[in-house]
mmCIF file of C-alpha atoms in Angstrom:
data_model
loop_
_atom_site.group_PDB
_atom_site.id
_atom_site.type_symbol
_atom_site.label_atom_id
_atom_site.label_comp_id
_atom_site.label_asym_id
_atom_site.label_seq_id
_atom_site.Cartn_x
_atom_site.Cartn_y
_atom_site.Cartn_z
ATOM 1 C CA MET A 1 10.305 -11.994 10.805
ATOM 2 C CA GLY A 2 13.968 -11.890 11.385
ATOM 3 C CA HIS A 3 17.077 -10.870 9.341
ATOM 4 C CA PRO A 4 18.107 -13.498 6.830
ATOM 5 C CA THR A 5 21.063 -15.720 7.310
ATOM 6 C CA THR A 6 23.064 -17.864 4.863
ATOM 7 C CA ASN A 7 23.451 -20.600 7.559
ATOM 8 C CA ALA A 8 20.061 -22.091 6.967
ATOM 9 C CA LEU A 9 19.800 -21.958 3.178
ATOM 10 C CA PRO A 10 17.312 -24.352 1.663
ATOM 11 C CA ARG A 11 18.608 -27.877 0.887
ATOM 12 C CA TYR A 12 18.775 -29.726 -2.235
ATOM 13 C CA GLU A 13 15.288 -31.411 -1.563
ATOM 14 C CA PHE A 14 13.631 -27.862 -1.318
ATOM 15 C CA TRP A 15 14.821 -27.024 -4.835
ATOM 16 C CA ALA A 16 14.118 -30.437 -6.229
ATOM 17 C CA SER A 17 10.393 -30.171 -5.184
ATOM 18 C CA PHE A 18 10.052 -27.636 -8.060
ATOM 19 C CA PRO A 19 10.326 -29.713 -11.328
ATOM 20 C CA GLU A 20 10.515 -26.691 -13.407
ATOM 21 C CA ILE A 21 13.740 -25.373 -11.678
ATOM 22 C CA VAL A 22 16.976 -26.408 -13.450
ATOM 23 C CA ALA A 23 19.309 -24.597 -11.204
ATOM 24 C CA ALA A 24 19.390 -22.046 -8.227
ATOM 25 C CA TRP A 25 22.007 -19.578 -7.030
ATOM 26 C CA LEU A 26 22.338 -17.357 -4.137
ATOM 27 C CA PHE A 27 23.798 -13.987 -5.231
ATOM 28 C CA GLY A 28 24.203 -10.361 -4.222
ATOM 29 C CA SER A 29 25.398 -8.990 -0.939
ATOM 30 C CA ALA A 30 24.978 -12.318 0.911
ATOM 31 C CA VAL A 31 27.738 -13.688 -1.239
ATOM 32 C CA THR A 32 29.932 -10.738 -1.737
ATOM 33 C CA GLY A 33 29.894 -9.880 1.997
ATOM 34 C CA ARG A 34 28.882 -6.271 1.447
ATOM 35 C CA ARG A 35 25.694 -6.566 3.417
ATOM 36 C CA GLY A 36 24.071 -3.268 4.586
ATOM 37 C CA PRO A 37 21.884 -2.522 7.650
ATOM 38 C CA GLU A 38 18.840 -4.293 6.049
ATOM 39 C CA PRO A 39 20.398 -7.471 4.499
ATOM 40 C CA ASP A 40 18.505 -9.709 2.213
ATOM 41 C CA LEU A 41 18.845 -12.851 0.320
ATOM 42 C CA ASP A 42 18.799 -12.750 -3.560
ATOM 43 C CA PHE A 43 18.013 -16.077 -5.494
ATOM 44 C CA ALA A 44 18.485 -16.580 -9.203
ATOM 45 C CA ILE A 45 16.449 -19.376 -10.748
ATOM 46 C CA LEU A 46 17.133 -21.022 -14.179
ATOM 47 C CA LEU A 47 14.230 -22.824 -15.796
ATOM 48 C CA GLU A 48 14.261 -25.303 -18.602
ATOM 49 C CA ARG A 49 12.233 -22.873 -20.593
ATOM 50 C CA GLU A 50 11.124 -19.329 -20.269
ATOM 51 C CA PRO A 51 7.557 -18.660 -18.813
ATOM 52 C CA ALA A 52 5.077 -18.354 -21.497
ATOM 53 C CA SER A 53 3.897 -14.899 -20.284
ATOM 54 C CA GLY A 54 4.678 -12.179 -17.892
ATOM 55 C CA SER A 55 1.863 -13.237 -15.486
ATOM 56 C CA ALA A 56 3.034 -16.737 -15.596
ATOM 57 C CA ARG A 57 6.588 -15.544 -14.766
ATOM 58 C CA MET A 58 5.136 -13.577 -11.769
ATOM 59 C CA ASN A 59 3.127 -16.446 -10.405
ATOM 60 C CA LEU A 60 6.118 -18.686 -10.291
ATOM 61 C CA VAL A 61 8.258 -15.916 -8.526
ATOM 62 C CA ILE A 62 5.395 -15.381 -5.976
ATOM 63 C CA GLN A 63 5.008 -19.204 -5.500
ATOM 64 C CA TRP A 64 8.799 -19.548 -4.899
ATOM 65 C CA GLN A 65 9.050 -16.539 -2.694
ATOM 66 C CA GLY A 66 6.152 -17.779 -0.425
ATOM 67 C CA ARG A 67 7.841 -21.172 -0.010
ATOM 68 C CA LEU A 68 11.175 -19.545 0.731
ATOM 69 C CA VAL A 69 9.687 -17.197 3.305
ATOM 70 C CA ASP A 70 8.149 -20.225 5.084
ATOM 71 C CA GLU A 71 11.481 -22.195 4.828
ATOM 72 C CA LEU A 72 13.824 -19.492 5.877
ATOM 73 C CA ARG A 73 11.482 -17.594 8.175
ATOM 74 C CA THR A 74 12.237 -14.225 6.703
ATOM 75 C CA ASP A 75 10.593 -12.127 4.128
ATOM 76 C CA ARG A 76 13.870 -10.295 3.298
ATOM 77 C CA LEU A 77 14.347 -12.057 -0.014
ATOM 78 C CA ASP A 78 14.091 -11.640 -3.632
ATOM 79 C CA VAL A 79 13.659 -14.198 -6.530
ATOM 80 C CA VAL A 80 14.673 -13.561 -10.144
ATOM 81 C CA ILE A 81 14.093 -15.828 -13.097
ATOM 82 C CA LEU A 82 17.319 -15.715 -15.243
ATOM 83 C CA ASN A 83 15.464 -16.889 -18.303
ATOM 84 C CA GLY A 84 14.908 -13.573 -20.135
ATOM 85 C CA ALA A 85 16.464 -11.538 -17.419
ATOM 86 C CA PRO A 86 18.710 -8.551 -18.343
ATOM 87 C CA LEU A 87 22.342 -9.581 -19.422
ATOM 88 C CA GLY A 88 23.983 -7.689 -16.520
ATOM 89 C CA LEU A 89 21.811 -9.237 -13.972
ATOM 90 C CA CYS A 90 22.464 -12.761 -15.349
ATOM 91 C CA HIS A 91 26.196 -12.079 -15.557
ATOM 92 C CA GLN A 92 26.360 -10.948 -11.879
ATOM 93 C CA ALA A 93 24.253 -13.751 -10.604
ATOM 94 C CA LEU A 94 26.346 -16.317 -12.504
ATOM 95 C CA ARG A 95 29.858 -14.937 -11.920
ATOM 96 C CA TYR A 96 29.469 -13.911 -8.352
ATOM 97 C CA GLY A 97 26.725 -16.193 -7.179
ATOM 98 C CA ARG A 98 26.911 -19.481 -5.311
ATOM 99 C CA LEU A 99 25.250 -22.430 -6.975
ATOM 100 C CA LEU A 100 22.753 -23.982 -4.589
ATOM 101 C CA TYR A 101 21.134 -26.496 -6.761
ATOM 102 C CA CYS A 102 21.446 -28.208 -10.256
ATOM 103 C CA ARG A 103 19.172 -30.695 -11.719
ATOM 104 C CA ASP A 104 20.659 -30.658 -15.343
ATOM 105 C CA HIS A 105 24.284 -29.804 -15.713
ATOM 106 C CA ALA A 106 24.124 -29.669 -19.540
ATOM 107 C CA VAL A 107 21.238 -26.949 -19.552
ATOM 108 C CA ARG A 108 22.943 -25.114 -16.885
ATOM 109 C CA VAL A 109 26.490 -25.081 -18.538
ATOM 110 C CA ASP A 110 24.745 -24.144 -21.916
ATOM 111 C CA PHE A 111 23.122 -21.189 -20.222
ATOM 112 C CA GLU A 112 26.197 -20.106 -18.525
ATOM 113 C CA THR A 113 28.316 -20.296 -21.534
ATOM 114 C CA ARG A 114 25.861 -18.499 -23.768
ATOM 115 C CA THR A 115 25.382 -15.677 -21.134
ATOM 116 C CA SER A 116 29.239 -15.295 -20.681
ATOM 117 C CA SER A 117 29.769 -15.386 -24.410
ATOM 118 C CA PHE A 118 27.197 -12.681 -24.973
ATOM 119 C CA TYR A 119 28.360 -10.640 -22.120
ATOM 120 C CA CYS A 120 31.974 -10.554 -23.421
ATOM 121 C CA ASP A 121 30.862 -9.879 -27.020
ATOM 122 C CA THR A 122 28.918 -6.816 -25.907
ATOM 123 C CA GLU A 123 31.460 -5.340 -23.565
ATOM 124 C CA TRP A 124 32.577 -2.786 -26.073
ATOM 125 C CA LEU A 125 29.002 -1.482 -26.245
ATOM 126 C CA ARG A 126 28.713 -1.064 -22.424
ATOM 127 C CA GLU A 127 32.042 0.764 -22.557
ATOM 128 C CA LEU A 128 30.934 2.983 -25.281
ATOM 129 C CA PHE A 129 27.676 3.710 -23.545
ATOM 130 C CA GLY A 130 29.332 4.434 -20.262
ATOM 131 C CA ALA A 131 31.888 6.775 -21.816
ATOM 132 C CA SER A 132 29.079 8.686 -23.677
ATOM 133 C CA LEU A 133 27.072 8.982 -20.519
ATOM 134 C CA LYS A 134 30.069 10.219 -18.493
ATOM 135 C CA ARG A 135 30.893 12.815 -21.264
ATOM 136 C CA ARG A 136 27.263 14.092 -21.125
ATOM 137 C CA LEU A 137 27.123 14.293 -17.376
ATOM 138 C CA LEU A 138 30.511 16.168 -17.181
ATOM 139 C CA GLU A 139 29.224 18.549 -19.963
ATOM 140 C CA ARG A 140 26.297 19.366 -17.615
ATOM 141 C CA GLY A 141 28.460 19.756 -14.529
ATOM 142 C CA ALA A 142 27.156 16.769 -12.807
ATOM 143 C CA PRO A 143 29.514 14.962 -10.303
ATOM 144 C CA VAL A 144 30.998 11.804 -11.813
ATOM 145 C CA SER A 145 33.015 9.006 -10.141
ATOM 146 C CA ARG A 146 35.817 7.008 -11.918
ATOM 147 C CA ARG A 147 34.403 3.686 -10.972
ATOM 148 C CA THR A 148 30.755 4.015 -11.990
ATOM 149 C CA GLY A 149 30.776 6.821 -14.389
ATOM 150 C CA THR A 150 28.262 8.598 -12.164
ATOM 151 C CA ASP A 151 28.150 9.919 -8.482
ATOM 152 C CA GLY A 152 27.477 6.680 -6.741
#
């Protein structure tokens, strides 16, 4: 299978064929332009409700990945369900992602608003944790960069 391209992304009808999907975004390196030697496509999916179990969640991801592989003719892609995903991942997908599909604007806007609000409300915790981690790494003589707090 070939390298993925954003020129042939799935159309509205593709996403609409999955009634459980409220919204879908393309995010990651395909949107930011920082694509490495092995580029991939990252898709974030918002559901009306979170899957009932981990296995139900995995089954949905596998189903969508299979259909996306067939549609895009590449296996260099990842799918993540935003419902119940880590806050940082949700924030990155929503802030920097490109909205590809939306079935219910009210549900999408509510999710975006709650995610953004919670992310902003907890910024002080991330800063505190980052400063603490950086201090401990410096105490141990580990190389630390300014931007990330670690060597990387």
